[in-house]
Coordinates of C-alpha atoms in Angstrom, one line a residue:
M1 CA 48.0 83.9 -41.2
E2 CA 47.1 80.3 -42.1
K3 CA 44.2 79.0 -40.1
E4 CA 44.6 76.1 -37.9
P5 CA 42.8 73.0 -39.5
V6 CA 39.9 71.8 -37.6
G7 CA 40.3 68.3 -36.3
L8 CA 38.6 65.4 -37.8
P9 CA 35.8 63.9 -35.8
P10 CA 36.2 60.4 -34.5
P11 CA 35.1 57.6 -37.0
Y12 CA 31.9 57.1 -34.9
P13 CA 30.8 60.2 -33.0
T14 CA 29.9 59.4 -29.5
S15 CA 27.4 60.8 -27.0
Q16 CA 26.2 59.9 -23.6
P17 CA 22.8 58.4 -23.6
D18 CA 20.9 56.9 -20.7
S19 CA 22.9 53.8 -21.2
R20 CA 25.9 52.5 -19.2
R21 CA 28.5 53.1 -21.8
S22 CA 29.6 56.0 -24.1
S23 CA 27.7 55.1 -27.1
I24 CA 25.4 56.6 -30.0
T25 CA 22.3 55.5 -31.6
V26 CA 22.8 55.4 -35.3
N27 CA 19.7 54.1 -37.4
D28 CA 18.5 52.4 -34.4
V29 CA 22.0 50.5 -33.6
T30 CA 23.8 51.4 -30.5
V31 CA 27.4 51.8 -31.5
G32 CA 30.0 51.8 -28.6
S33 CA 32.8 54.4 -28.5
G34 CA 35.5 51.6 -28.7
V35 CA 33.9 50.3 -31.9
E36 CA 36.4 50.3 -35.0
K37 CA 34.1 48.7 -37.4
V38 CA 30.3 48.5 -37.8
E39 CA 29.1 45.9 -40.5
D40 CA 25.8 46.0 -42.2
I41 CA 24.9 49.6 -41.0
E42 CA 24.7 52.5 -43.3
I43 CA 26.3 55.1 -41.2
A44 CA 26.0 57.7 -43.8
K45 CA 22.5 57.9 -43.4
S46 CA 22.8 59.1 -39.9
V47 CA 25.5 61.6 -40.6
S48 CA 25.0 64.9 -42.4
P49 CA 27.4 65.6 -45.3
P50 CA 30.5 67.8 -44.5
V51 CA 29.7 71.5 -44.7
S52 CA 32.2 74.6 -44.6
D53 CA 32.0 77.8 -42.6
E54 CA 32.3 81.3 -44.0
H55 CA 36.0 81.0 -44.1
G56 CA 36.0 77.8 -46.1
V57 CA 37.0 75.4 -43.3
D58 CA 35.4 72.3 -43.1
V59 CA 33.0 71.7 -40.1
P60 CA 32.8 68.4 -38.5
P61 CA 29.9 66.4 -39.5
T62 CA 27.1 66.2 -37.0
V63 CA 24.9 63.1 -36.3
K64 CA 21.0 63.4 -36.9
N65 CA 18.7 62.2 -34.6
S66 CA 17.8 58.4 -35.0
P67 CA 14.3 58.0 -36.4
L68 CA 13.4 56.4 -33.0
E69 CA 14.6 59.3 -30.8
E70 CA 12.5 59.9 -27.7
E71 CA 10.4 63.0 -29.2
E72 CA 9.3 60.7 -32.1
F73 CA 7.9 57.7 -30.2
P74 CA 4.0 57.8 -30.5
E75 CA 3.8 57.0 -26.9
G76 CA 0.1 55.8 -27.5
S77 CA -2.2 56.1 -30.5
R78 CA -1.7 52.9 -32.7
G79 CA 0.9 51.6 -30.1
W80 CA -1.9 50.7 -27.7
L81 CA -3.4 48.4 -30.4
V82 CA -0.2 46.8 -30.8
V83 CA 0.1 46.2 -27.1
L84 CA -3.4 44.6 -27.2
G85 CA -2.5 42.3 -29.9
A86 CA 0.7 41.2 -28.2
F87 CA -1.3 40.8 -24.9
I88 CA -3.6 38.3 -26.7
Y89 CA -1.0 36.3 -28.1
A90 CA 0.8 36.2 -24.6
A91 CA -2.6 35.0 -22.9
V92 CA -3.5 32.6 -25.4
V93 CA -0.2 30.9 -26.3
L94 CA 2.4 31.7 -23.6
G95 CA -0.2 31.2 -21.0
W96 CA -1.2 27.7 -21.9
P97 CA 2.0 26.0 -20.4
L98 CA 1.3 27.9 -17.1
A99 CA -1.7 25.9 -16.5
W100 CA 0.2 22.8 -16.6
G101 CA -0.2 22.1 -12.9
V102 CA -3.9 21.2 -13.5
F103 CA -3.1 18.8 -16.2
Q104 CA -0.4 17.2 -14.0
S105 CA -2.8 16.6 -11.2
Y106 CA -5.6 15.3 -13.6
Y107 CA -3.0 13.1 -15.4
K108 CA -1.8 11.7 -12.2
S109 CA -5.3 10.9 -11.0
H110 CA -7.1 9.7 -14.4
V111 CA -4.7 9.1 -17.1
F112 CA -1.2 8.0 -15.9
P113 CA -1.7 7.0 -12.3
N114 CA 1.7 5.0 -12.3
T115 CA 3.9 7.7 -13.7
S116 CA 6.2 9.3 -11.3
D117 CA 5.8 13.1 -10.3
T118 CA 9.4 13.6 -11.7
T119 CA 8.3 12.2 -15.2
L120 CA 5.0 14.5 -15.2
S121 CA 6.9 17.5 -14.2
L122 CA 9.5 16.8 -17.0
L123 CA 6.6 16.8 -19.5
G124 CA 5.4 20.0 -17.8
T125 CA 8.7 21.8 -18.3
L126 CA 9.4 20.5 -21.9
P127 CA 7.7 23.5 -23.5
N128 CA 9.9 25.8 -21.5
M129 CA 13.0 24.0 -22.6
V130 CA 12.0 24.1 -26.3
I131 CA 11.2 27.9 -25.9
T132 CA 14.6 28.6 -25.2
F133 CA 16.0 26.9 -28.3
T134 CA 13.4 28.3 -30.5
A135 CA 13.3 31.9 -29.1
F136 CA 17.3 32.3 -29.8
I137 CA 16.6 31.4 -33.6
S138 CA 13.3 33.2 -34.1
G139 CA 14.6 36.5 -32.5
K140 CA 17.5 36.5 -35.0
L141 CA 15.3 35.6 -38.0
G142 CA 12.6 38.2 -36.9
D143 CA 15.3 40.9 -36.9
R144 CA 16.3 39.9 -40.3
Y145 CA 13.1 39.1 -42.1
G146 CA 10.4 40.9 -40.0
Y147 CA 8.2 39.6 -37.0
K148 CA 4.8 38.8 -38.5
P149 CA 5.7 35.9 -40.8
F150 CA 7.0 34.0 -37.8
I151 CA 4.1 34.8 -35.5
A152 CA 1.9 33.5 -38.2
V153 CA 3.8 30.2 -38.3
G154 CA 3.8 30.0 -34.5
S155 CA -0.1 30.5 -34.5
V156 CA -0.5 27.7 -36.7
I157 CA 1.6 25.3 -34.6
A158 CA -0.3 26.5 -31.4
V159 CA -3.6 25.1 -33.1
I160 CA -2.1 22.0 -34.4
G161 CA -0.6 21.1 -31.0
L162 CA -4.0 21.2 -29.3
L163 CA -5.8 19.4 -32.2
T164 CA -3.1 16.5 -32.0
A165 CA -3.0 16.6 -28.2
A166 CA -6.7 15.9 -28.3
F167 CA -6.3 12.5 -30.0
S168 CA -3.2 11.3 -28.2
T169 CA -3.4 8.4 -26.0
Q170 CA 0.3 7.4 -25.1
L171 CA 2.4 9.3 -22.7
W172 CA 5.0 9.9 -25.6
H173 CA 2.3 11.3 -27.7
F174 CA 1.7 13.9 -25.0
F175 CA 5.6 14.8 -24.8
I176 CA 5.2 15.7 -28.5
T177 CA 1.7 17.3 -28.6
Q178 CA 1.7 19.1 -25.2
G179 CA 5.6 19.4 -24.9
V180 CA 7.1 20.2 -28.2
F181 CA 4.3 21.8 -30.1
P182 CA 3.5 24.4 -27.5
G183 CA 7.1 25.1 -26.9
L184 CA 7.7 25.7 -30.5
A185 CA 4.8 28.0 -30.8
S186 CA 5.7 30.1 -27.7
G187 CA 9.4 30.1 -28.6
I188 CA 8.7 31.6 -31.9
M189 CA 6.5 34.3 -30.6
F190 CA 7.8 35.3 -27.3
P191 CA 11.0 37.4 -28.3
L192 CA 8.9 39.0 -31.1
I193 CA 5.8 40.0 -29.1
A194 CA 7.9 41.1 -26.1
S195 CA 9.7 43.5 -28.5
Y196 CA 6.9 45.3 -30.1
P197 CA 6.3 47.8 -27.1
S198 CA 9.9 49.2 -27.5
M199 CA 9.1 50.0 -31.0
W200 CA 6.1 52.4 -29.9
F201 CA 7.0 53.6 -26.4
K202 CA 10.2 54.9 -24.5
K203 CA 8.7 56.8 -21.4
K204 CA 6.1 53.9 -21.0
R205 CA 8.4 51.1 -22.4
A206 CA 8.7 49.1 -19.0
L207 CA 4.8 49.4 -18.3
T208 CA 3.8 48.4 -21.8
S209 CA 6.2 45.6 -21.7
G210 CA 4.8 44.4 -18.5
I211 CA 1.3 44.6 -19.8
V212 CA 2.4 42.3 -22.6
V213 CA 4.1 39.6 -20.5
A214 CA 1.4 39.9 -17.9
G215 CA -0.9 38.4 -20.7
S216 CA 0.9 35.0 -20.2
S217 CA 0.0 35.1 -16.6
F218 CA -3.5 36.2 -17.1
G219 CA -4.0 33.5 -19.6
G220 CA -2.6 30.9 -17.4
G221 CA -4.9 32.0 -14.6
V222 CA -8.1 31.9 -16.9
T223 CA -6.9 28.7 -18.5
S224 CA -6.5 27.1 -15.0
I225 CA -10.1 27.6 -14.0
I226 CA -11.8 26.9 -17.3
V227 CA -9.6 23.8 -18.0
R228 CA -10.2 22.3 -14.7
A229 CA -14.0 22.8 -15.0
L230 CA -13.9 21.5 -18.7
L231 CA -12.1 18.4 -17.6
T232 CA -14.6 17.5 -15.0
R233 CA -17.6 17.9 -17.3
L234 CA -16.3 17.1 -20.7
G235 CA -13.0 15.1 -20.3
L236 CA -9.7 15.4 -21.9
R237 CA -10.2 15.2 -25.6
K238 CA -13.2 17.7 -25.9
T239 CA -11.3 20.1 -23.5
L240 CA -8.4 20.2 -25.8
L241 CA -10.8 20.6 -28.8
V242 CA -12.4 23.6 -27.2
Y243 CA -9.2 25.3 -26.6
A244 CA -8.0 24.7 -30.3
G245 CA -11.2 26.5 -31.3
I246 CA -10.5 29.5 -29.0
N247 CA -6.9 29.7 -30.5
A248 CA -8.3 29.6 -34.0
V249 CA -10.5 32.5 -33.4
L250 CA -8.3 34.9 -31.1
L251 CA -5.0 34.4 -32.9
P252 CA -6.1 35.8 -36.3
A253 CA -7.7 38.7 -34.6
A254 CA -4.6 39.5 -32.6
F255 CA -2.4 39.1 -35.7
F256 CA -4.0 42.0 -37.5
L257 CA -3.6 44.4 -34.3
L258 CA 0.3 43.9 -34.5
K259 CA 2.4 46.4 -36.5
S260 CA 6.1 47.2 -36.6
R261 CA 7.5 50.6 -36.9
G262 CA 10.9 52.3 -37.2
P263 CA 13.6 52.4 -39.9
A264 CA 14.1 49.4 -42.2
R265 CA 16.7 47.1 -40.9
H266 CA 20.1 47.1 -42.6
I267 CA 21.2 43.6 -41.5
V268 CA 22.5 41.9 -44.7
K269 CA 23.2 38.7 -42.9
I270 CA 22.5 37.0 -39.6
Q271 CA 25.3 36.8 -37.1
W272 CA 24.3 33.7 -35.0
V273 CA 27.2 34.1 -32.6
D274 CA 28.0 37.6 -31.3
R275 CA 31.3 37.3 -30.0
N276 CA 31.5 40.9 -28.8
A277 CA 28.5 40.1 -26.4
F278 CA 30.4 37.1 -24.9
G279 CA 33.3 39.2 -24.0
D280 CA 31.1 41.7 -22.0
L281 CA 30.9 41.3 -18.4
V282 CA 27.5 43.1 -18.1
F283 CA 26.0 40.5 -20.8
W284 CA 27.3 37.7 -18.4
S285 CA 26.0 39.3 -15.3
L286 CA 22.4 39.5 -16.8
A287 CA 22.9 36.0 -18.4
L288 CA 23.8 34.3 -15.2
C289 CA 20.9 36.1 -13.4
M290 CA 18.6 34.5 -16.1
L291 CA 20.3 31.2 -15.6
F292 CA 19.8 30.8 -11.7
T293 CA 16.5 32.6 -11.2
D294 CA 14.9 30.2 -13.6
F295 CA 15.6 27.1 -11.5
G296 CA 13.2 28.7 -8.9
Y297 CA 10.5 30.2 -11.4
L298 CA 9.0 26.9 -12.4
P299 CA 8.5 24.8 -9.4
P300 CA 5.5 26.8 -8.0
V301 CA 3.9 26.4 -11.6
V302 CA 4.4 22.7 -11.7
F303 CA 3.8 21.7 -8.3
L304 CA 1.3 24.2 -6.7
T305 CA -1.7 22.1 -7.3
T306 CA -0.1 19.0 -6.0
Y307 CA 1.1 21.0 -2.9
T308 CA -2.5 22.1 -2.2
N309 CA -3.8 18.5 -2.5
D310 CA -1.0 17.3 -0.1
K311 CA -1.6 19.9 2.4
I312 CA -5.6 19.8 2.2
P313 CA -6.3 16.1 1.3
N314 CA -10.1 16.5 1.2
I315 CA -10.2 19.6 -1.0
S316 CA -12.4 19.6 -4.0
A317 CA -10.9 19.5 -7.6
Q318 CA -12.0 23.0 -8.4
R319 CA -10.7 24.5 -5.1
S320 CA -7.3 22.6 -5.4
V321 CA -6.7 24.7 -8.7
A322 CA -7.6 27.9 -7.4
P323 CA -4.1 28.8 -5.8
T324 CA -2.7 28.2 -9.3
A325 CA -5.2 30.6 -10.9
V326 CA -4.4 33.2 -8.1
M327 CA -0.8 32.8 -8.6
N328 CA -1.1 33.6 -12.3
F329 CA -3.7 36.4 -11.7
S330 CA -1.5 38.0 -9.1
S331 CA 1.7 37.7 -11.5
A332 CA -0.2 39.4 -14.2
I333 CA -1.1 42.3 -11.7
G334 CA 2.5 42.0 -10.5
R335 CA 4.1 42.4 -13.8
T336 CA 1.9 45.3 -14.8
V337 CA 2.8 47.1 -11.5
V338 CA 6.5 46.2 -11.8
G339 CA 6.4 47.7 -15.2
L340 CA 4.9 50.9 -14.0
T341 CA 7.2 51.1 -10.9
A342 CA 10.2 50.6 -13.5
D343 CA 9.3 53.7 -15.4
R344 CA 9.5 55.6 -12.2
I345 CA 12.6 54.1 -10.3
G346 CA 14.6 52.7 -13.2
V347 CA 14.3 49.3 -15.2
T348 CA 17.3 47.7 -13.6
N349 CA 16.1 48.5 -10.1
A350 CA 12.7 47.0 -10.4
F351 CA 14.1 44.0 -12.1
I352 CA 16.5 43.1 -9.4
G353 CA 13.9 44.0 -6.7
S354 CA 11.2 41.8 -8.3
I355 CA 13.4 38.9 -8.3
F356 CA 14.3 39.5 -4.7
L357 CA 10.7 39.7 -3.6
S358 CA 10.0 36.6 -5.4
A359 CA 12.8 34.7 -3.6
I360 CA 11.4 35.9 -0.4
A361 CA 7.9 35.0 -1.2
Q362 CA 9.0 31.3 -1.6
L363 CA 11.7 31.2 1.2
V364 CA 9.5 32.7 3.9
V365 CA 5.9 32.9 3.0
W366 CA 5.2 29.9 0.8
N367 CA 7.4 28.0 3.0
L368 CA 5.2 28.6 6.0
A369 CA 2.0 28.3 4.2
E370 CA -0.1 25.2 5.8
S371 CA -3.6 26.4 5.4
Y372 CA -5.6 27.1 2.3
A373 CA -5.7 30.9 3.2
A374 CA -2.1 31.0 3.7
I375 CA -1.4 29.2 0.4
M376 CA -3.6 31.7 -1.4
A377 CA -1.9 34.6 0.2
S378 CA 1.6 33.4 -0.4
L379 CA 1.2 33.1 -4.0
K380 CA 0.0 36.6 -4.3
L381 CA 3.6 37.8 -3.7
T382 CA 5.1 35.7 -6.5
L383 CA 6.5 37.9 -9.2
R384 CA 7.9 37.1 -12.7
L385 CA 11.1 38.8 -13.9
Q386 CA 10.7 38.0 -17.7
S387 CA 8.2 41.1 -17.8
L388 CA 11.4 43.3 -17.7
L389 CA 13.9 41.3 -19.7
A390 CA 13.2 43.3 -22.9
P391 CA 13.4 46.7 -21.3
V392 CA 16.6 45.8 -19.5
T393 CA 18.0 44.4 -22.6
A394 CA 17.1 47.7 -24.5
Q395 CA 18.7 49.8 -21.7
L396 CA 21.9 48.1 -21.8
F397 CA 22.4 47.1 -25.3
G398 CA 20.0 49.3 -27.4
T399 CA 17.0 48.4 -29.5
S400 CA 18.6 47.4 -32.7
K401 CA 18.7 43.7 -32.1
L402 CA 16.3 43.5 -29.4
A403 CA 14.6 40.5 -30.4
T404 CA 17.9 38.8 -31.1
L405 CA 19.4 39.6 -27.7
T406 CA 16.0 38.7 -25.9
G407 CA 16.2 35.3 -27.5
L408 CA 19.7 34.8 -26.5
F409 CA 19.2 35.5 -22.9
M410 CA 16.4 33.3 -22.9
M411 CA 18.8 30.5 -23.9
F412 CA 20.2 31.0 -20.5
N413 CA 16.8 29.8 -19.0
L414 CA 17.3 26.2 -20.6
P415 CA 19.0 24.6 -17.7
G416 CA 16.4 25.8 -15.3
H417 CA 13.5 25.0 -17.7
L418 CA 14.9 21.4 -18.1
A419 CA 15.9 20.7 -14.5
G420 CA 14.3 23.2 -12.2
P421 CA 11.1 21.3 -11.5
P422 CA 12.6 17.7 -12.0
L423 CA 15.1 18.7 -9.3
A424 CA 12.4 20.1 -7.1
G425 CA 10.5 16.6 -7.6
A426 CA 13.8 14.7 -6.8
I427 CA 14.3 16.5 -3.7
L428 CA 10.6 16.0 -2.7
S429 CA 10.9 12.4 -3.3
A430 CA 14.3 11.9 -1.6
T431 CA 13.1 13.8 1.7
N432 CA 9.9 11.8 1.9
R433 CA 7.8 14.7 0.5
N434 CA 9.3 17.3 2.7
W435 CA 8.1 20.5 1.0
H436 CA 10.1 22.7 3.0
A437 CA 13.3 21.3 1.3
A438 CA 11.8 21.7 -2.2
V439 CA 10.5 25.1 -1.7
S440 CA 13.7 26.3 0.0
Y441 CA 15.6 25.2 -3.0
A442 CA 13.4 27.0 -5.5
G443 CA 13.8 30.4 -3.3
A444 CA 17.5 30.0 -2.6
V445 CA 18.5 29.7 -6.3
Q446 CA 16.6 32.9 -7.1
V447 CA 18.8 34.7 -4.4
V448 CA 22.0 33.5 -6.2
G449 CA 20.4 35.0 -9.3
V450 CA 20.1 38.5 -7.5
C451 CA 23.7 38.1 -6.5
A452 CA 24.8 37.5 -10.1
F453 CA 23.0 40.7 -11.3
L454 CA 24.7 42.9 -8.8
Y455 CA 27.6 43.4 -11.3
V456 CA 25.2 45.2 -13.6
V457 CA 23.9 47.5 -10.6
A458 CA 27.6 48.1 -9.8
E459 CA 28.4 49.2 -13.3
L460 CA 25.4 51.6 -13.6
V461 CA 26.1 53.1 -10.1
G462 CA 29.8 53.4 -10.9

């Protein structure tokens, strides 16, 4: 009797990972079950050759474990040195723009007294605007050519920016040296250093990603305190030169701690526009969340020192900057705790919860803060959603092009980076310095971001 032929397997075998879709990881690339063509990926390397059973009937090929399956993640060892190196980069380079509130207060009092708050806040947000453009490009280039060459370029730009800022004299000079240069350095590095933990950890991915991104807040807090003291004692030029020296020492040390792992990338060409992503409602849910929440992310960073001076007119310069430092230190702790929590309750749950708590901290706590103690207490509740962006992206879309997607999602931060603080400044001016209006605006747009992300939650639950 003739044997029934065994049915052929589907072109791209499917399984059900801890993702939202039926998909499979092939050479660290997540392939959806509905995909008809996969370009630039050597599928054959992940599929065993056809074999026959004892009757001579072909058995469907099986899919081998990806080189980055859970049991093969180091979950420690060399990975912790990588996390330390990425943390240093985040603290030194990404933390620098977070101390802008100190410079804005100093420039308003000593350097550009006739310049409006809106213009100075635009200077403070310019690095973040440049970051979004640069991160999109560097993420794709990093996935194609490797991370470290671009991190080296970003390190050089960071030092050059500080050196040239030290000798700037005109306002437009500072727009280049304290706006464009720091934005380029941070934008080149952020999607790359944020992606390193996902190469070495899976069980602790959210925690380690939180630690790395917390470095920016830690660096912002340290910088706020040190810069305020140096500005008082040394003046602007020498302060910037001191920080250029700090960068020149710490960045090379951190560079040698970084190391990539995993299979070699099989990306032959760079795909600048991913039309498949743009047709995905989950993609747009996360993208719109990033868009709206960023309008409320930066106003505390930019205006907190000014807010403290307005509420407590006779406060000393050093005490006026303390709330900014507390905000950054608290954010560093919060990002780490959120990462640890995410590994326990789920990345998306922690992501949306951190945004909601940040919104409440501004709408309720900061809005009612009138005394110095209340201001200090309110900013301890401020959290930062960027610490979970890479883990959320990895969960929803895989890790094959993590830096690319991280950079792409950061593009949606651009309107908030550019217009968030200036809008808060405009509201402040239009309402005769009514801080309740400006603070409420910053908190309300974050609530809109929470609502935008609910589609992702519904997809995961459903």
